[in-house]
Tab-separated table of N, CA and C in Angstrom:
chain	number	residue	atom	x	y	z
A	1	MET	N	-51.367	21.776	-64.961
A	1	MET	CA	-52.058	20.759	-65.716
A	1	MET	C	-52.494	19.662	-64.745
A	2	THR	N	-53.754	19.265	-64.876
A	2	THR	CA	-54.283	18.151	-64.096
A	2	THR	C	-55.026	17.215	-65.037
A	3	GLU	N	-55.475	16.105	-64.515
A	3	GLU	CA	-56.231	15.161	-65.336
A	3	GLU	C	-57.514	15.809	-65.856
A	4	LEU	N	-58.145	16.649	-65.035
A	4	LEU	CA	-59.379	17.310	-65.436
A	4	LEU	C	-59.125	18.559	-66.283
A	5	ASP	N	-57.943	19.156	-66.136
A	5	ASP	CA	-57.606	20.371	-66.871
A	5	ASP	C	-56.248	20.176	-67.542
A	6	PRO	N	-56.248	19.787	-68.824
A	6	PRO	CA	-54.999	19.476	-69.512
A	6	PRO	C	-54.203	20.693	-69.985
A	7	ARG	N	-54.693	21.881	-69.707
A	7	ARG	CA	-53.982	23.071	-70.177
A	7	ARG	C	-52.635	23.218	-69.471
A	8	VAL	N	-51.699	23.817	-70.185
A	8	VAL	CA	-50.381	24.106	-69.640
A	8	VAL	C	-50.272	25.626	-69.511
A	9	ASP	N	-49.959	26.100	-68.305
A	9	ASP	CA	-49.808	27.538	-68.109
A	9	ASP	C	-48.668	28.065	-68.981
A	10	PRO	N	-48.873	29.216	-69.618
A	10	PRO	CA	-47.795	29.795	-70.420
A	10	PRO	C	-46.575	30.110	-69.542
A	11	PRO	N	-45.377	29.869	-70.073
A	11	PRO	CA	-44.173	30.177	-69.296
A	11	PRO	C	-44.053	31.674	-69.048
A	12	MET	N	-43.382	32.030	-67.967
A	12	MET	CA	-43.314	33.438	-67.568
A	12	MET	C	-42.006	34.125	-67.925
A	13	ALA	N	-41.010	33.396	-68.398
A	13	ALA	CA	-39.720	34.019	-68.694
A	13	ALA	C	-39.134	33.444	-69.977
A	14	VAL	N	-39.837	33.699	-71.101
A	14	VAL	CA	-39.367	33.248	-72.411
A	14	VAL	C	-39.466	34.409	-73.389
A	15	ASP	N	-38.967	34.188	-74.604
A	15	ASP	CA	-38.993	35.268	-75.590
A	15	ASP	C	-40.427	35.553	-76.068
A	16	GLU	N	-40.544	36.594	-76.865
A	16	GLU	CA	-41.861	37.064	-77.305
A	16	GLU	C	-42.613	36.020	-78.137
A	17	THR	N	-41.922	35.343	-79.032
A	17	THR	CA	-42.576	34.333	-79.857
A	17	THR	C	-43.142	33.214	-78.995
A	18	ALA	N	-42.319	32.714	-78.078
A	18	ALA	CA	-42.776	31.633	-77.201
A	18	ALA	C	-43.927	32.096	-76.320
A	19	THR	N	-43.890	33.339	-75.869
A	19	THR	CA	-44.972	33.871	-75.038
A	19	THR	C	-46.284	33.929	-75.818
A	20	LEU	N	-46.249	34.515	-77.006
A	20	LEU	CA	-47.470	34.642	-77.807
A	20	LEU	C	-48.034	33.281	-78.205
A	21	THR	N	-47.178	32.365	-78.645
A	21	THR	CA	-47.685	31.065	-79.061
A	21	THR	C	-48.188	30.256	-77.871
A	22	ALA	N	-47.549	30.406	-76.713
A	22	ALA	CA	-48.020	29.685	-75.523
A	22	ALA	C	-49.380	30.204	-75.073
A	23	PHE	N	-49.573	31.530	-75.091
A	23	PHE	CA	-50.878	32.065	-74.718
A	23	PHE	C	-51.948	31.659	-75.718
A	24	LEU	N	-51.604	31.644	-77.006
A	24	LEU	CA	-52.567	31.216	-78.012
A	24	LEU	C	-52.942	29.752	-77.798
A	25	ASP	N	-51.957	28.901	-77.567
A	25	ASP	CA	-52.256	27.489	-77.313
A	25	ASP	C	-53.072	27.308	-76.031
A	26	TYR	N	-52.791	28.113	-75.026
A	26	TYR	CA	-53.564	28.048	-73.775
A	26	TYR	C	-55.037	28.360	-74.051
A	27	HIS	N	-55.282	29.395	-74.848
A	27	HIS	CA	-56.671	29.759	-75.146
A	27	HIS	C	-57.343	28.747	-76.068
A	28	ARG	N	-56.591	28.155	-76.984
A	28	ARG	CA	-57.164	27.082	-77.802
A	28	ARG	C	-57.594	25.924	-76.902
A	29	SER	N	-56.734	25.570	-75.950
A	29	SER	CA	-57.049	24.487	-75.012
A	29	SER	C	-58.224	24.847	-74.115
A	30	THR	N	-58.368	26.119	-73.790
A	30	THR	CA	-59.488	26.553	-72.960
A	30	THR	C	-60.803	26.330	-73.691
A	31	LEU	N	-60.855	26.654	-74.978
A	31	LEU	CA	-62.084	26.413	-75.732
A	31	LEU	C	-62.404	24.921	-75.762
A	32	ALA	N	-61.405	24.096	-75.991
A	32	ALA	CA	-61.631	22.645	-75.991
A	32	ALA	C	-62.127	22.178	-74.627
A	33	LEU	N	-61.562	22.713	-73.561
A	33	LEU	CA	-61.968	22.338	-72.203
A	33	LEU	C	-63.418	22.729	-71.927
A	34	LYS	N	-63.832	23.891	-72.402
A	34	LYS	CA	-65.212	24.345	-72.191
A	34	LYS	C	-66.216	23.432	-72.893
A	35	CYS	N	-65.761	22.736	-73.934
A	35	CYS	CA	-66.641	21.853	-74.693
A	35	CYS	C	-66.551	20.394	-74.245
A	36	ALA	N	-65.583	20.085	-73.440
A	36	ALA	CA	-65.309	18.692	-73.078
A	36	ALA	C	-66.458	18.059	-72.302
A	37	GLY	N	-66.766	16.822	-72.636
A	37	GLY	CA	-67.738	16.038	-71.895
A	37	GLY	C	-69.194	16.341	-72.192
A	38	LEU	N	-69.458	17.173	-73.170
A	38	LEU	CA	-70.844	17.529	-73.497
A	38	LEU	C	-71.360	16.702	-74.659
A	39	THR	N	-72.654	16.521	-74.697
A	39	THR	CA	-73.281	15.822	-75.815
A	39	THR	C	-73.373	16.758	-77.012
A	40	ASP	N	-73.661	16.192	-78.167
A	40	ASP	CA	-73.846	17.005	-79.366
A	40	ASP	C	-74.935	18.045	-79.151
A	41	ASP	N	-76.046	17.640	-78.561
A	41	ASP	CA	-77.146	18.581	-78.324
A	41	ASP	C	-76.735	19.693	-77.369
A	42	GLN	N	-75.958	19.364	-76.349
A	42	GLN	CA	-75.495	20.395	-75.424
A	42	GLN	C	-74.560	21.381	-76.126
A	43	LEU	N	-73.724	20.888	-77.023
A	43	LEU	CA	-72.819	21.766	-77.766
A	43	LEU	C	-73.579	22.684	-78.717
A	44	ARG	N	-74.752	22.247	-79.160
A	44	ARG	CA	-75.575	23.055	-80.070
A	44	ARG	C	-76.483	24.047	-79.328
A	45	LEU	N	-76.637	23.887	-78.029
A	45	LEU	CA	-77.557	24.724	-77.255
A	45	LEU	C	-77.224	26.199	-77.430
A	46	ARG	N	-78.247	26.977	-77.776
A	46	ARG	CA	-78.085	28.417	-78.007
A	46	ARG	C	-78.250	29.169	-76.698
A	47	SER	N	-77.593	30.324	-76.648
A	47	SER	CA	-77.733	31.184	-75.472
A	47	SER	C	-79.088	31.894	-75.529
A	48	VAL	N	-79.237	32.910	-74.764
A	48	VAL	CA	-80.495	33.649	-74.665
A	48	VAL	C	-80.762	34.426	-75.957
A	49	PRO	N	-81.962	34.295	-76.540
A	49	PRO	CA	-82.302	35.055	-77.747
A	49	PRO	C	-82.179	36.559	-77.488
A	50	PRO	N	-81.787	37.340	-78.441
A	50	PRO	CA	-81.682	37.007	-79.860
A	50	PRO	C	-80.335	36.415	-80.261
A	51	SER	N	-79.432	36.223	-79.346
A	51	SER	CA	-78.120	35.669	-79.687
A	51	SER	C	-78.259	34.234	-80.171
A	52	GLY	N	-77.485	33.899	-81.185
A	52	GLY	CA	-77.459	32.534	-81.693
A	52	GLY	C	-76.210	31.786	-81.278
A	53	LEU	N	-75.495	32.317	-80.282
A	53	LEU	CA	-74.242	31.691	-79.864
A	53	LEU	C	-74.458	30.306	-79.272
A	54	SER	N	-73.550	29.421	-79.611
A	54	SER	CA	-73.489	28.087	-79.024
A	54	SER	C	-72.008	27.714	-78.942
A	55	LEU	N	-71.697	26.726	-78.121
A	55	LEU	CA	-70.313	26.272	-78.041
A	55	LEU	C	-69.845	25.723	-79.389
A	56	LEU	N	-70.689	24.955	-80.061
A	56	LEU	CA	-70.315	24.435	-81.367
A	56	LEU	C	-70.107	25.570	-82.365
A	57	GLY	N	-70.960	26.578	-82.311
A	57	GLY	CA	-70.783	27.732	-83.186
A	57	GLY	C	-69.449	28.432	-82.948
A	58	LEU	N	-69.029	28.520	-81.689
A	58	LEU	CA	-67.731	29.133	-81.385
A	58	LEU	C	-66.590	28.300	-81.974
A	59	VAL	N	-66.681	26.991	-81.869
A	59	VAL	CA	-65.647	26.119	-82.441
A	59	VAL	C	-65.599	26.296	-83.961
A	60	ARG	N	-66.745	26.307	-84.587
A	60	ARG	CA	-66.810	26.485	-86.038
A	60	ARG	C	-66.258	27.857	-86.437
A	61	HIS	N	-66.624	28.880	-85.678
A	61	HIS	CA	-66.137	30.231	-85.954
A	61	HIS	C	-64.615	30.292	-85.830
A	62	MET	N	-64.072	29.671	-84.790
A	62	MET	CA	-62.623	29.736	-84.601
A	62	MET	C	-61.877	28.944	-85.670
A	63	ALA	N	-62.490	27.925	-86.224
A	63	ALA	CA	-61.881	27.239	-87.372
A	63	ALA	C	-61.752	28.211	-88.539
A	64	GLU	N	-62.803	28.984	-88.765
A	64	GLU	CA	-62.770	29.983	-89.836
A	64	GLU	C	-61.730	31.064	-89.560
A	65	VAL	N	-61.656	31.519	-88.319
A	65	VAL	CA	-60.713	32.576	-87.944
A	65	VAL	C	-59.272	32.086	-88.106
A	66	GLU	N	-58.996	30.885	-87.631
A	66	GLU	CA	-57.646	30.309	-87.800
A	66	GLU	C	-57.279	30.289	-89.289
A	67	ARG	N	-58.185	29.778	-90.090
A	67	ARG	CA	-57.926	29.657	-91.533
A	67	ARG	C	-57.703	31.020	-92.173
A	68	TYR	N	-58.544	31.984	-91.846
A	68	TYR	CA	-58.435	33.308	-92.453
A	68	TYR	C	-57.081	33.956	-92.150
A	69	TRP	N	-56.725	34.010	-90.865
A	69	TRP	CA	-55.519	34.761	-90.497
A	69	TRP	C	-54.232	34.069	-90.893
A	70	PHE	N	-54.168	32.770	-90.732
A	70	PHE	CA	-52.899	32.093	-91.017
A	70	PHE	C	-52.778	31.665	-92.481
A	71	GLN	N	-53.821	31.092	-93.038
A	71	GLN	CA	-53.747	30.657	-94.434
A	71	GLN	C	-53.974	31.829	-95.387
A	72	GLY	N	-55.014	32.629	-95.097
A	72	GLY	CA	-55.361	33.723	-95.996
A	72	GLY	C	-54.432	34.911	-95.901
A	73	VAL	N	-54.266	35.454	-94.709
A	73	VAL	CA	-53.469	36.677	-94.557
A	73	VAL	C	-51.970	36.364	-94.524
A	74	LEU	N	-51.551	35.473	-93.623
A	74	LEU	CA	-50.117	35.217	-93.490
A	74	LEU	C	-49.534	34.562	-94.742
A	75	LEU	N	-50.154	33.487	-95.216
A	75	LEU	CA	-49.613	32.762	-96.366
A	75	LEU	C	-50.121	33.278	-97.708
A	76	GLY	N	-51.182	34.062	-97.703
A	76	GLY	CA	-51.689	34.643	-98.937
A	76	GLY	C	-52.542	33.717	-99.780
A	77	GLU	N	-53.029	32.627	-99.197
A	77	GLU	CA	-53.879	31.706	-99.960
A	77	GLU	C	-55.231	32.347	-100.250
A	78	GLU	N	-55.780	32.006	-101.384
A	78	GLU	CA	-57.109	32.496	-101.768
A	78	GLU	C	-58.166	31.695	-101.013
A	79	ILE	N	-59.060	32.390	-100.331
A	79	ILE	CA	-60.150	31.742	-99.599
A	79	ILE	C	-61.453	32.350	-100.103
A	80	ALA	N	-62.070	31.685	-101.060
A	80	ALA	CA	-63.294	32.208	-101.674
A	80	ALA	C	-64.505	32.002	-100.776
A	81	THR	N	-64.546	30.850	-100.097
A	81	THR	CA	-65.606	30.588	-99.121
A	81	THR	C	-64.957	29.867	-97.947
A	82	GLY	N	-65.690	29.808	-96.876
A	82	GLY	CA	-65.167	29.158	-95.692
A	82	GLY	C	-65.621	27.713	-95.598
A	83	HIS	N	-65.284	27.106	-94.493
A	83	HIS	CA	-65.786	25.767	-94.218
A	83	HIS	C	-67.299	25.823	-94.038
A	84	TYR	N	-67.780	26.930	-93.488
A	84	TYR	CA	-69.197	27.062	-93.121
A	84	TYR	C	-69.861	28.261	-93.796
A	85	TRP	N	-69.199	29.379	-93.826
A	85	TRP	CA	-69.806	30.594	-94.360
A	85	TRP	C	-69.721	30.624	-95.876
A	86	THR	N	-70.658	31.338	-96.436
A	86	THR	CA	-70.655	31.643	-97.867
A	86	THR	C	-71.020	33.114	-98.001
A	87	GLN	N	-70.915	33.640	-99.203
A	87	GLN	CA	-71.336	35.021	-99.417
A	87	GLN	C	-72.814	35.186	-99.076
A	88	ALA	N	-73.610	34.172	-99.395
A	88	ALA	CA	-75.050	34.227	-99.116
A	88	ALA	C	-75.358	34.034	-97.635
A	89	GLU	N	-74.514	33.284	-96.934
A	89	GLU	CA	-74.716	33.010	-95.508
A	89	GLU	C	-73.428	33.283	-94.726
A	90	PRO	N	-73.107	34.564	-94.502
A	90	PRO	CA	-71.840	34.906	-93.854
A	90	PRO	C	-71.743	34.470	-92.390
A	91	ASP	N	-72.863	34.187	-91.741
A	91	ASP	CA	-72.839	33.764	-90.336
A	91	ASP	C	-73.175	32.283	-90.167
A	92	ALA	N	-72.968	31.494	-91.204
A	92	ALA	CA	-73.320	30.075	-91.143
A	92	ALA	C	-72.487	29.311	-90.123
A	93	ASP	N	-71.305	29.827	-89.767
A	93	ASP	CA	-70.520	29.157	-88.726
A	93	ASP	C	-71.295	29.136	-87.413
A	94	PHE	N	-71.992	30.216	-87.109
A	94	PHE	CA	-72.815	30.283	-85.896
A	94	PHE	C	-74.226	29.746	-86.126
A	95	ASP	N	-74.799	30.057	-87.275
A	95	ASP	CA	-76.214	29.771	-87.517
A	95	ASP	C	-76.496	28.331	-87.944
A	96	GLY	N	-75.504	27.632	-88.490
A	96	GLY	CA	-75.759	26.325	-89.070
A	96	GLY	C	-75.468	25.143	-88.165
A	97	VAL	N	-75.595	25.319	-86.867
A	97	VAL	CA	-75.200	24.249	-85.951
A	97	VAL	C	-76.286	23.202	-85.693
A	98	ASP	N	-77.516	23.497	-85.996
A	98	ASP	CA	-78.616	22.600	-85.618
A	98	ASP	C	-78.481	21.199	-86.204
A	99	THR	N	-77.979	21.093	-87.413
A	99	THR	CA	-77.812	19.783	-88.042
A	99	THR	C	-76.343	19.470	-88.328
A	100	ALA	N	-75.462	20.242	-87.753
A	100	ALA	CA	-74.030	20.075	-88.004
A	100	ALA	C	-73.509	18.770	-87.422
A	101	ASP	N	-72.485	18.238	-88.048
A	101	ASP	CA	-71.810	17.038	-87.559
A	101	ASP	C	-70.725	17.487	-86.581
A	102	VAL	N	-70.954	17.275	-85.307
A	102	VAL	CA	-70.066	17.767	-84.254
A	102	VAL	C	-68.661	17.197	-84.402
A	103	THR	N	-68.556	15.909	-84.632
A	103	THR	CA	-67.238	15.274	-84.760
A	103	THR	C	-66.450	15.878	-85.909
A	104	THR	N	-67.102	16.057	-87.040
A	104	THR	CA	-66.447	16.650	-88.204
A	104	THR	C	-66.039	18.091	-87.926
A	105	ASP	N	-66.910	18.847	-87.275
A	105	ASP	CA	-66.607	20.255	-87.000
A	105	ASP	C	-65.429	20.409	-86.037
A	106	PHE	N	-65.347	19.556	-85.022
A	106	PHE	CA	-64.192	19.605	-84.118
A	106	PHE	C	-62.921	19.186	-84.849
A	107	ALA	N	-63.021	18.192	-85.732
A	107	ALA	CA	-61.862	17.774	-86.521
A	107	ALA	C	-61.394	18.902	-87.436
A	108	THR	N	-62.336	19.630	-88.013
A	108	THR	CA	-61.993	20.760	-88.876
A	108	THR	C	-61.254	21.826	-88.072
A	109	TRP	N	-61.778	22.154	-86.887
A	109	TRP	CA	-61.108	23.150	-86.037
A	109	TRP	C	-59.692	22.688	-85.677
A	110	ARG	N	-59.559	21.453	-85.238
A	110	ARG	CA	-58.228	20.953	-84.867
A	110	ARG	C	-57.273	20.968	-86.066
A	111	ALA	N	-57.769	20.627	-87.241
A	111	ALA	CA	-56.932	20.654	-88.443
A	111	ALA	C	-56.491	22.078	-88.766
A	112	GLU	N	-57.395	23.035	-88.592
A	112	GLU	CA	-57.027	24.434	-88.847
A	112	GLU	C	-56.008	24.936	-87.823
A	113	VAL	N	-56.140	24.511	-86.573
A	113	VAL	CA	-55.149	24.878	-85.557
A	113	VAL	C	-53.778	24.336	-85.966
A	114	GLU	N	-53.723	23.084	-86.388
A	114	GLU	CA	-52.440	22.495	-86.803
A	114	GLU	C	-51.887	23.200	-88.040
A	115	ALA	N	-52.746	23.534	-88.983
A	115	ALA	CA	-52.299	24.261	-90.177
A	115	ALA	C	-51.763	25.640	-89.790
A	116	SER	N	-52.383	26.273	-88.816
A	116	SER	CA	-51.908	27.583	-88.342
A	116	SER	C	-50.543	27.460	-87.693
A	117	ARG	N	-50.370	26.436	-86.883
A	117	ARG	CA	-49.049	26.214	-86.258
A	117	ARG	C	-47.975	26.013	-87.312
A	118	ARG	N	-48.280	25.209	-88.324
A	118	ARG	CA	-47.301	24.974	-89.402
A	118	ARG	C	-47.003	26.262	-90.163
A	119	ALA	N	-48.040	27.053	-90.420
A	119	ALA	CA	-47.855	28.295	-91.172
A	119	ALA	C	-46.917	29.259	-90.461
A	120	ALA	N	-47.011	29.321	-89.147
A	120	ALA	CA	-46.225	30.281	-88.375
A	120	ALA	C	-44.877	29.728	-87.917
A	121	ALA	N	-44.701	28.436	-87.977
A	121	ALA	CA	-43.499	27.799	-87.429
A	121	ALA	C	-42.227	28.375	-88.045
A	122	GLY	N	-41.356	28.833	-87.162
A	122	GLY	CA	-40.045	29.303	-87.587
A	122	GLY	C	-40.004	30.686	-88.204
A	123	LEU	N	-41.152	31.318	-88.380
A	123	LEU	CA	-41.157	32.655	-88.976
A	123	LEU	C	-40.859	33.710	-87.919
A	124	PRO	N	-40.072	34.724	-88.269
A	124	PRO	CA	-39.871	35.835	-87.340
A	124	PRO	C	-41.181	36.598	-87.126
A	125	LEU	N	-41.326	37.177	-85.963
A	125	LEU	CA	-42.557	37.919	-85.649
A	125	LEU	C	-42.785	39.103	-86.585
A	126	ASP	N	-41.736	39.631	-87.164
A	126	ASP	CA	-41.871	40.769	-88.078
A	126	ASP	C	-42.242	40.358	-89.501
A	127	THR	N	-42.448	39.070	-89.730
A	127	THR	CA	-42.862	38.598	-91.052
A	127	THR	C	-44.184	39.257	-91.428
A	128	VAL	N	-44.198	39.847	-92.605
A	128	VAL	CA	-45.413	40.517	-93.099
A	128	VAL	C	-46.227	39.502	-93.890
A	129	GLY	N	-47.509	39.446	-93.586
A	129	GLY	CA	-48.400	38.553	-94.305
A	129	GLY	C	-48.422	38.873	-95.787
A	130	LYS	N	-48.697	37.857	-96.587
A	130	LYS	CA	-48.703	38.020	-98.040
A	130	LYS	C	-49.967	38.683	-98.558
A	131	ARG	N	-50.987	38.796	-97.717
A	131	ARG	CA	-52.214	39.463	-98.122
A	131	ARG	C	-52.530	40.548	-97.097
A	132	PRO	N	-52.658	41.793	-97.555
A	132	PRO	CA	-53.010	42.867	-96.618
A	132	PRO	C	-54.423	42.690	-96.067
A	133	ARG	N	-54.678	43.291	-94.946
A	133	ARG	CA	-56.012	43.309	-94.335
A	133	ARG	C	-56.508	44.744	-94.414
A	134	ARG	N	-57.591	44.939	-95.117
A	134	ARG	CA	-58.148	46.285	-95.303
A	134	ARG	C	-57.094	47.272	-95.814
A	135	GLY	N	-56.258	46.783	-96.748
A	135	GLY	CA	-55.257	47.623	-97.379
A	135	GLY	C	-54.010	47.879	-96.548
A	136	ARG	N	-53.901	47.230	-95.393
A	136	ARG	CA	-52.745	47.468	-94.520
A	136	ARG	C	-51.971	46.170	-94.308
A	137	GLU	N	-50.644	46.310	-94.236
A	137	GLU	CA	-49.807	45.144	-93.957
A	137	GLU	C	-50.043	44.665	-92.532
A	138	VAL	N	-49.930	43.349	-92.360
A	138	VAL	CA	-50.128	42.719	-91.056
A	138	VAL	C	-48.932	41.811	-90.788
A	139	THR	N	-48.349	41.926	-89.596
A	139	THR	CA	-47.227	41.059	-89.240
A	139	THR	C	-47.720	39.831	-88.482
A	140	LEU	N	-46.843	38.824	-88.441
A	140	LEU	CA	-47.147	37.639	-87.651
A	140	LEU	C	-47.348	38.021	-86.184
A	141	ARG	N	-46.579	38.960	-85.678
A	141	ARG	CA	-46.751	39.416	-84.284
A	141	ARG	C	-48.184	39.885	-84.058
A	142	TRP	N	-48.706	40.699	-84.979
A	142	TRP	CA	-50.066	41.227	-84.856
A	142	TRP	C	-51.080	40.084	-84.932
A	143	ILE	N	-50.863	39.143	-85.864
A	143	ILE	CA	-51.789	38.020	-86.006
A	143	ILE	C	-51.843	37.209	-84.712
A	144	LEU	N	-50.687	36.893	-84.140
A	144	LEU	CA	-50.667	36.110	-82.900
A	144	LEU	C	-51.350	36.866	-81.762
A	145	ALA	N	-51.056	38.155	-81.629
A	145	ALA	CA	-51.697	38.954	-80.565
A	145	ALA	C	-53.210	39.009	-80.794
A	146	HIS	N	-53.613	39.199	-82.042
A	146	HIS	CA	-55.043	39.238	-82.352
A	146	HIS	C	-55.715	37.904	-82.052
A	147	MET	N	-55.055	36.808	-82.379
A	147	MET	CA	-55.644	35.496	-82.127
A	147	MET	C	-55.804	35.248	-80.629
A	148	VAL	N	-54.861	35.689	-79.816
A	148	VAL	CA	-55.012	35.571	-78.360
A	148	VAL	C	-56.249	36.345	-77.926
A	149	GLU	N	-56.385	37.550	-78.434
A	149	GLU	CA	-57.544	38.394	-78.096
A	149	GLU	C	-58.845	37.753	-78.574
A	150	GLU	N	-58.842	37.210	-79.780
A	150	GLU	CA	-60.050	36.600	-80.351
A	150	GLU	C	-60.498	35.398	-79.511
A	151	TYR	N	-59.550	34.524	-79.186
A	151	TYR	CA	-59.894	33.380	-78.344
A	151	TYR	C	-60.320	33.814	-76.953
A	152	ALA	N	-59.612	34.777	-76.368
A	152	ALA	CA	-59.952	35.213	-75.007
A	152	ALA	C	-61.382	35.752	-74.960
A	153	ARG	N	-61.750	36.547	-75.949
A	153	ARG	CA	-63.114	37.100	-75.999
A	153	ARG	C	-64.139	35.983	-76.124
A	154	HIS	N	-63.893	35.066	-77.049
A	154	HIS	CA	-64.860	33.990	-77.254
A	154	HIS	C	-64.846	32.969	-76.121
A	155	ASN	N	-63.734	32.826	-75.433
A	155	ASN	CA	-63.720	31.949	-74.262
A	155	ASN	C	-64.562	32.531	-73.134
A	156	GLY	N	-64.682	33.841	-73.075
A	156	GLY	CA	-65.627	34.453	-72.136
A	156	GLY	C	-67.054	34.049	-72.476
A	157	HIS	N	-67.364	34.055	-73.775
A	157	HIS	CA	-68.684	33.574	-74.202
A	157	HIS	C	-68.846	32.100	-73.845
A	158	ALA	N	-67.789	31.322	-74.074
A	158	ALA	CA	-67.843	29.883	-73.795
A	158	ALA	C	-68.076	29.620	-72.309
A	159	ASP	N	-67.499	30.446	-71.436
A	159	ASP	CA	-67.745	30.317	-69.991
A	159	ASP	C	-69.241	30.408	-69.691
A	160	LEU	N	-69.861	31.422	-70.255
A	160	LEU	CA	-71.289	31.630	-69.997
A	160	LEU	C	-72.141	30.529	-70.618
A	161	LEU	N	-71.776	30.102	-71.820
A	161	LEU	CA	-72.525	29.027	-72.474
A	161	LEU	C	-72.400	27.720	-71.701
A	162	ARG	N	-71.208	27.415	-71.225
A	162	ARG	CA	-71.030	26.175	-70.463
A	162	ARG	C	-71.832	26.228	-69.166
A	163	GLU	N	-71.839	27.376	-68.527
A	163	GLU	CA	-72.631	27.505	-67.298
A	163	GLU	C	-74.120	27.306	-67.595
A	164	LEU	N	-74.579	27.818	-68.735
A	164	LEU	CA	-75.972	27.623	-69.145
A	164	LEU	C	-76.279	26.144	-69.362
A	165	VAL	N	-75.338	25.418	-69.977
A	165	VAL	CA	-75.552	24.013	-70.318
A	165	VAL	C	-75.654	23.141	-69.066
A	166	ASP	N	-74.664	23.253	-68.179
A	166	ASP	CA	-74.636	22.309	-67.048
A	166	ASP	C	-74.202	22.909	-65.714
A	167	GLY	N	-74.124	24.236	-65.661
A	167	GLY	CA	-73.791	24.887	-64.398
A	167	GLY	C	-72.312	24.954	-64.100
A	168	SER	N	-71.471	24.384	-64.961
A	168	SER	CA	-70.026	24.400	-64.722
A	168	SER	C	-69.463	25.808	-64.880
A	169	THR	N	-68.617	26.175	-63.965
A	169	THR	CA	-67.914	27.439	-64.036
A	169	THR	C	-66.442	27.175	-63.776
A	170	GLY	N	-65.615	28.133	-64.085
A	170	GLY	CA	-64.187	27.959	-63.834
A	170	GLY	C	-63.359	28.697	-64.842
A	171	GLU	N	-62.093	28.392	-64.810
A	171	GLU	CA	-61.117	29.095	-65.660
A	171	GLU	C	-61.275	28.760	-67.109
């Protein structure tokens, strides 16, 4: 951790729960770092067409993903629509960034991250979610591993988007 990079490296000799949650938090911090110091317009900047990816779209998408897996699947809450998506506009998390309120969207993502932490706190990794996914039971272990994978994939996109915005590269 440095002043420019506030991330904390995941510990190398801890139990499975601590390992998974540390890697997930590391990747959450990586997305925040990729967005740090940019203007609203820079966060909305789209990649090369036909892709509609933007850093803000990734943040909005991850808010939806956090909510779906931890609130919807793990806790079994009913989620009829998302913060951004609707049945009519399933990709609004990515597509609706042009007039989006950046401050509100980052606050929504951070709130969903905190809600996810609370949802998983103290639960054994073998805890089965209250709502199946595609008819199959899902454990907290699977959700945490999937979330690490989801963030890691999108952080690769964020690397390229940040380089497009201002030439910055790095971890």
